[in-house]
Short mmCIF file of C-alpha atoms in Angstrom, two decimals:
data_model
loop_
_atom_site.label_atom_id
_atom_site.label_comp_id
_atom_site.label_asym_id
_atom_site.label_seq_id
_atom_site.Cartn_x
_atom_site.Cartn_y
_atom_site.Cartn_z
CA MET A 503 -52.14 -20.32 -77.85
CA THR A 504 -55.89 -20.56 -77.24
CA ASP A 505 -57.03 -22.82 -74.45
CA PRO A 506 -55.62 -26.23 -75.47
CA ARG A 507 -57.17 -29.39 -74.06
CA ILE A 508 -54.56 -31.77 -72.65
CA ALA A 509 -55.56 -35.32 -71.75
CA LEU A 510 -53.67 -36.94 -68.89
CA ILE A 511 -53.98 -40.73 -68.90
CA SER A 512 -53.05 -42.19 -65.52
CA ALA A 513 -52.76 -45.62 -63.93
CA THR A 514 -52.59 -44.27 -60.38
CA PRO A 515 -54.24 -41.24 -58.77
CA LEU A 516 -50.88 -40.28 -57.24
CA ALA A 517 -49.60 -39.22 -60.67
CA ILE A 518 -52.43 -36.82 -61.46
CA ALA A 519 -51.61 -33.85 -59.23
CA PRO A 520 -47.91 -33.54 -60.23
CA ALA A 521 -48.76 -33.80 -63.93
CA ALA A 522 -51.62 -31.31 -63.70
CA ALA A 523 -49.51 -28.86 -61.70
CA ALA A 524 -46.67 -28.95 -64.22
CA LEU A 525 -49.06 -28.45 -67.13
CA THR A 526 -50.86 -25.59 -65.42
CA ALA A 527 -47.56 -23.86 -64.71
CA ALA A 528 -46.40 -24.22 -68.33
CA LEU A 529 -49.80 -23.71 -69.97
CA PRO A 530 -51.99 -21.60 -67.66
CA THR A 531 -54.89 -21.51 -70.15
CA ALA A 532 -54.94 -25.26 -70.77
CA THR A 533 -57.87 -27.45 -69.84
CA VAL A 534 -56.60 -30.59 -68.12
CA TRP A 535 -58.70 -33.68 -68.84
CA ASN A 536 -58.00 -36.65 -66.57
CA LEU A 537 -58.58 -40.23 -67.71
CA LEU A 538 -57.84 -42.81 -65.01
CA ASP A 539 -57.74 -46.60 -64.92
CA ASP A 540 -56.52 -47.24 -61.39
CA ARG A 541 -56.30 -51.01 -61.89
CA LEU A 542 -53.75 -50.96 -64.70
CA LEU A 543 -50.66 -51.14 -62.47
CA ALA A 544 -52.16 -53.61 -60.03
CA ASP A 545 -53.27 -55.86 -62.87
CA ALA A 546 -49.85 -55.58 -64.52
CA GLN A 547 -48.20 -56.70 -61.28
CA THR A 548 -50.63 -59.62 -61.00
CA GLU A 549 -50.04 -60.63 -64.61
CA GLY A 550 -46.27 -60.23 -64.38
CA GLY A 551 -46.07 -57.44 -66.95
CA ILE A 552 -47.98 -55.57 -69.63
CA THR A 553 -50.15 -58.20 -71.30
CA ALA A 554 -51.98 -57.72 -74.59
CA PRO A 555 -55.33 -57.04 -72.84
CA LEU A 556 -53.70 -54.44 -70.58
CA ALA A 557 -52.05 -52.76 -73.56
CA ALA A 558 -55.43 -52.72 -75.29
CA ARG A 559 -56.98 -50.99 -72.27
CA MET A 560 -54.37 -48.24 -72.45
CA ASP A 561 -54.83 -47.96 -76.21
CA SER A 562 -58.57 -47.52 -75.65
CA LEU A 563 -57.91 -44.61 -73.30
CA ILE A 564 -55.64 -42.98 -75.88
CA GLU A 565 -58.36 -43.42 -78.52
CA LEU A 566 -60.91 -41.88 -76.13
CA ALA A 567 -58.68 -38.85 -75.60
CA LEU A 568 -58.17 -38.34 -79.32
CA ALA A 569 -61.85 -38.81 -80.11
CA GLY A 570 -62.69 -36.30 -77.39
CA GLY A 571 -60.70 -33.56 -79.06
CA ALA A 572 -57.50 -33.54 -77.04
CA ASP A 573 -54.81 -31.22 -78.42
CA GLY A 574 -52.15 -33.22 -76.60
CA VAL A 575 -52.06 -36.53 -74.75
CA LEU A 576 -49.70 -37.48 -71.93
CA LEU A 577 -49.45 -40.93 -70.35
CA THR A 578 -48.36 -40.41 -66.77
CA CYS A 579 -47.38 -44.06 -66.14
CA SER A 580 -43.87 -44.93 -67.31
CA GLN A 581 -44.60 -48.64 -67.62
CA PHE A 582 -47.08 -48.02 -70.45
CA GLY A 583 -44.73 -45.68 -72.32
CA GLU A 584 -44.45 -47.97 -75.34
CA ARG A 585 -48.18 -47.48 -76.01
CA ALA A 586 -47.57 -43.74 -76.44
CA ASP A 587 -44.37 -44.20 -78.45
CA ARG A 588 -46.17 -46.33 -81.03
CA ARG A 589 -48.88 -43.67 -81.47
CA GLU A 590 -46.77 -40.53 -81.52
CA SER A 591 -46.34 -40.55 -85.27
CA ASP A 592 -49.88 -41.56 -86.28
CA ALA A 593 -52.23 -39.65 -83.98
CA ASP A 594 -53.67 -37.30 -86.61
CA GLY A 595 -51.23 -34.54 -85.76
CA VAL A 596 -51.87 -34.70 -82.00
CA THR A 597 -48.78 -35.11 -79.84
CA VAL A 598 -49.01 -38.29 -77.76
CA LEU A 599 -46.25 -38.49 -75.17
CA SER A 600 -44.99 -41.26 -72.93
CA ALA A 601 -44.44 -40.34 -69.30
CA ASP A 602 -40.67 -40.26 -69.53
CA GLY A 603 -39.82 -39.79 -73.20
CA PRO A 604 -39.27 -36.03 -72.73
CA LEU A 605 -37.56 -36.71 -69.40
CA PHE A 606 -35.06 -39.07 -70.98
CA ALA A 607 -34.39 -36.61 -73.80
CA GLU A 608 -33.54 -33.92 -71.24
CA ALA A 609 -31.36 -36.36 -69.30
CA VAL A 610 -29.39 -37.18 -72.46
CA ALA A 611 -29.08 -33.48 -73.30
CA ALA A 612 -27.60 -32.83 -69.84
CA ALA A 613 -24.62 -35.04 -70.83
CA PRO A 614 -24.05 -36.58 -67.38
CA GLU A 615 -21.48 -39.22 -66.53
CA ARG A 616 -23.39 -40.90 -63.68
CA VAL A 617 -27.15 -40.78 -63.16
CA LEU A 618 -29.04 -41.68 -60.00
CA LEU A 619 -32.47 -42.99 -61.04
CA VAL A 620 -34.88 -42.79 -58.10
CA ALA A 621 -38.09 -44.83 -57.87
CA SER A 622 -40.47 -46.07 -55.21
CA LEU A 623 -41.25 -49.34 -57.03
CA ALA A 624 -38.74 -51.93 -58.18
CA SER A 625 -40.75 -52.46 -61.38
CA ALA A 626 -40.55 -48.76 -62.22
CA ALA A 627 -36.81 -48.66 -61.52
CA SER A 628 -36.22 -51.70 -63.75
CA ASP A 629 -38.37 -50.48 -66.63
CA SER A 630 -37.23 -46.84 -66.56
CA GLY A 631 -33.60 -47.79 -65.94
CA ALA A 632 -33.48 -50.05 -68.97
CA ARG A 633 -35.08 -47.47 -71.24
CA LEU A 634 -32.91 -44.64 -69.93
CA GLU A 635 -29.81 -46.71 -70.62
CA GLN A 636 -31.12 -47.34 -74.14
CA ALA A 637 -31.63 -43.61 -74.64
CA PHE A 638 -28.04 -42.89 -73.59
CA ALA A 639 -26.69 -45.68 -75.80
CA ALA A 640 -28.68 -44.42 -78.79
CA ALA A 641 -27.12 -40.99 -78.27
CA GLY A 642 -23.63 -42.45 -78.10
CA SER A 643 -23.30 -41.65 -74.41
CA ALA A 644 -21.45 -43.87 -71.95
CA ALA A 645 -23.38 -42.49 -68.98
CA ARG A 646 -23.98 -45.00 -66.20
CA VAL A 647 -27.40 -45.34 -64.56
CA HIS A 648 -27.60 -46.35 -60.89
CA PRO A 649 -31.17 -47.28 -59.82
CA LEU A 650 -32.31 -46.50 -56.29
CA VAL A 651 -35.61 -47.91 -55.00
CA ILE A 652 -37.14 -46.20 -51.95
CA PRO A 653 -40.24 -48.27 -51.08
CA ASP A 654 -41.44 -45.92 -48.34
CA ALA A 655 -42.07 -43.26 -51.01
CA ALA A 656 -44.77 -45.44 -52.60
CA ALA A 657 -47.27 -44.58 -49.86
CA PRO A 658 -49.37 -41.40 -50.00
CA LEU A 659 -47.23 -38.76 -48.30
CA SER A 660 -47.45 -35.04 -47.69
CA ALA A 661 -45.04 -32.90 -49.70
CA PRO A 662 -42.58 -32.46 -46.80
CA GLU A 663 -42.77 -36.17 -45.94
CA LEU A 664 -42.04 -37.11 -49.54
CA VAL A 665 -38.99 -34.85 -49.64
CA GLU A 666 -37.62 -36.23 -46.38
CA THR A 667 -38.28 -39.84 -47.39
CA LEU A 668 -36.50 -39.45 -50.72
CA ALA A 669 -33.70 -37.40 -49.20
CA ALA A 670 -33.02 -40.08 -46.61
CA GLY A 671 -32.71 -42.71 -49.31
CA ILE A 672 -30.52 -40.59 -51.55
CA ALA A 673 -28.24 -39.66 -48.65
CA GLY A 674 -27.39 -43.33 -48.25
CA VAL A 675 -26.00 -43.65 -51.78
CA ASP A 676 -22.24 -44.15 -51.76
CA GLU A 677 -21.62 -43.92 -55.52
CA PRO A 678 -21.02 -40.47 -57.01
CA TYR A 679 -23.59 -39.01 -59.42
CA ASP A 680 -23.99 -35.76 -61.32
CA LEU A 681 -27.69 -35.97 -62.21
CA VAL A 682 -30.78 -37.26 -60.42
CA VAL A 683 -33.77 -38.51 -62.42
CA LEU A 684 -37.08 -39.16 -60.68
CA ALA A 685 -38.60 -42.18 -62.40
CA GLN A 686 -42.23 -41.67 -61.35
CA TYR A 687 -44.67 -38.79 -61.55
CA SER A 688 -45.69 -39.38 -57.95
CA LEU A 689 -42.19 -38.30 -56.87
CA ALA A 690 -42.00 -35.15 -58.99
CA GLY A 691 -43.12 -32.73 -56.29
CA ALA A 692 -39.84 -33.23 -54.46
CA ALA A 693 -37.59 -32.29 -57.40
CA SER A 694 -36.74 -28.69 -56.54
CA SER A 695 -36.25 -29.40 -52.82
CA LEU A 696 -33.95 -32.34 -53.58
CA ALA A 697 -31.94 -30.19 -56.00
CA ASP A 698 -31.45 -27.61 -53.26
CA ARG A 699 -30.65 -30.29 -50.67
CA PHE A 700 -28.00 -32.13 -52.67
CA GLY A 701 -26.70 -29.40 -54.98
CA VAL A 702 -27.28 -31.41 -58.16
CA ALA A 703 -29.74 -31.13 -61.04
CA VAL A 704 -32.93 -33.15 -60.48
CA LEU A 705 -35.16 -33.91 -63.47
CA ASP A 706 -38.78 -35.01 -63.23
CA GLY A 707 -41.21 -36.30 -65.82
CA PRO A 708 -44.12 -33.86 -65.45
CA ALA A 709 -42.00 -30.74 -65.92
CA ALA A 710 -40.15 -32.24 -68.91
CA ALA A 711 -43.42 -33.36 -70.51
CA ALA A 712 -45.02 -29.95 -69.95
CA ARG A 713 -42.09 -28.27 -71.69
CA ARG A 714 -42.34 -30.70 -74.60
CA LEU A 715 -46.11 -30.24 -74.97
CA THR A 716 -45.77 -26.46 -74.83
CA ALA A 717 -43.19 -26.52 -77.62
CA ALA A 718 -45.30 -28.93 -79.72
CA LEU A 719 -48.44 -26.82 -79.39
CA ARG A 720 -46.61 -23.62 -80.29
CA GLU A 721 -45.15 -25.33 -83.36
CA ASP A 722 -48.54 -26.72 -84.42
CA ARG A 723 -50.27 -23.37 -84.01
CA GLY A 724 -47.54 -21.31 -85.62
#
C-alpha cells in the first residue's frame, strides 16, 4: 500500500494518541490527519444526548475528511458511532468506521460468555453497553455484558497511572468474566498491561479499528 491518508475525527484530545499509535503500528506509511471538535462531548452532555445540530457537526467533519482526500475515516468517539454507520455504505468507496464497530465485531468473534465492559464515563458505558448487547443479539449470542464505570480514569493520567487506576477498579469486580472490552479510546493504552495482569483477553477500539482499516485498504488496492 502506498502512503494512505487516514482521517481521525475526535471529540476529545485524549482519544487522539491511542488511535494514532494503533494506526501507525498497523500502517507505518500512513499519514494521520486529525480533525478535532473538543466541544462535541461537553455539548452532548449539556443537551442530554446527541441532538440534530450536534449530529450535523459530526457529519460536517466527515464531509471535510472525504473532501480532503482521506483514504479511510475513523471516528474515535463511540457516542457518535451512528454517524459513521450511516455513511459506511455511501462514502464513495472510502471506509468510514465508527469507534467501536470493529471492536464489537471482534468481541462477537471471540464468542465469550461474560464480558466486562470498562468505561470512565457513565454515558459511554450506557451507550457502548447497549450497542454491544445488540451486536451479540444480532449474532445469536447469549453473552452477558457487565458495565464497569471507573470515573478516576476520565482524568488525564500517565500510562502507568491509567493501568493502575483501571486495574484497581477491575479487581473489585465480583462477577466472573472471560473477556474485557475497553469502551473508550482514551483507555486503550492499558489493554496489554491489563491482559497480563488479569490473564484474560482485553480488546480495545483503536487496535481493532486499525486492523479493520488495514484490511479494507488492502482489499481496495488489490
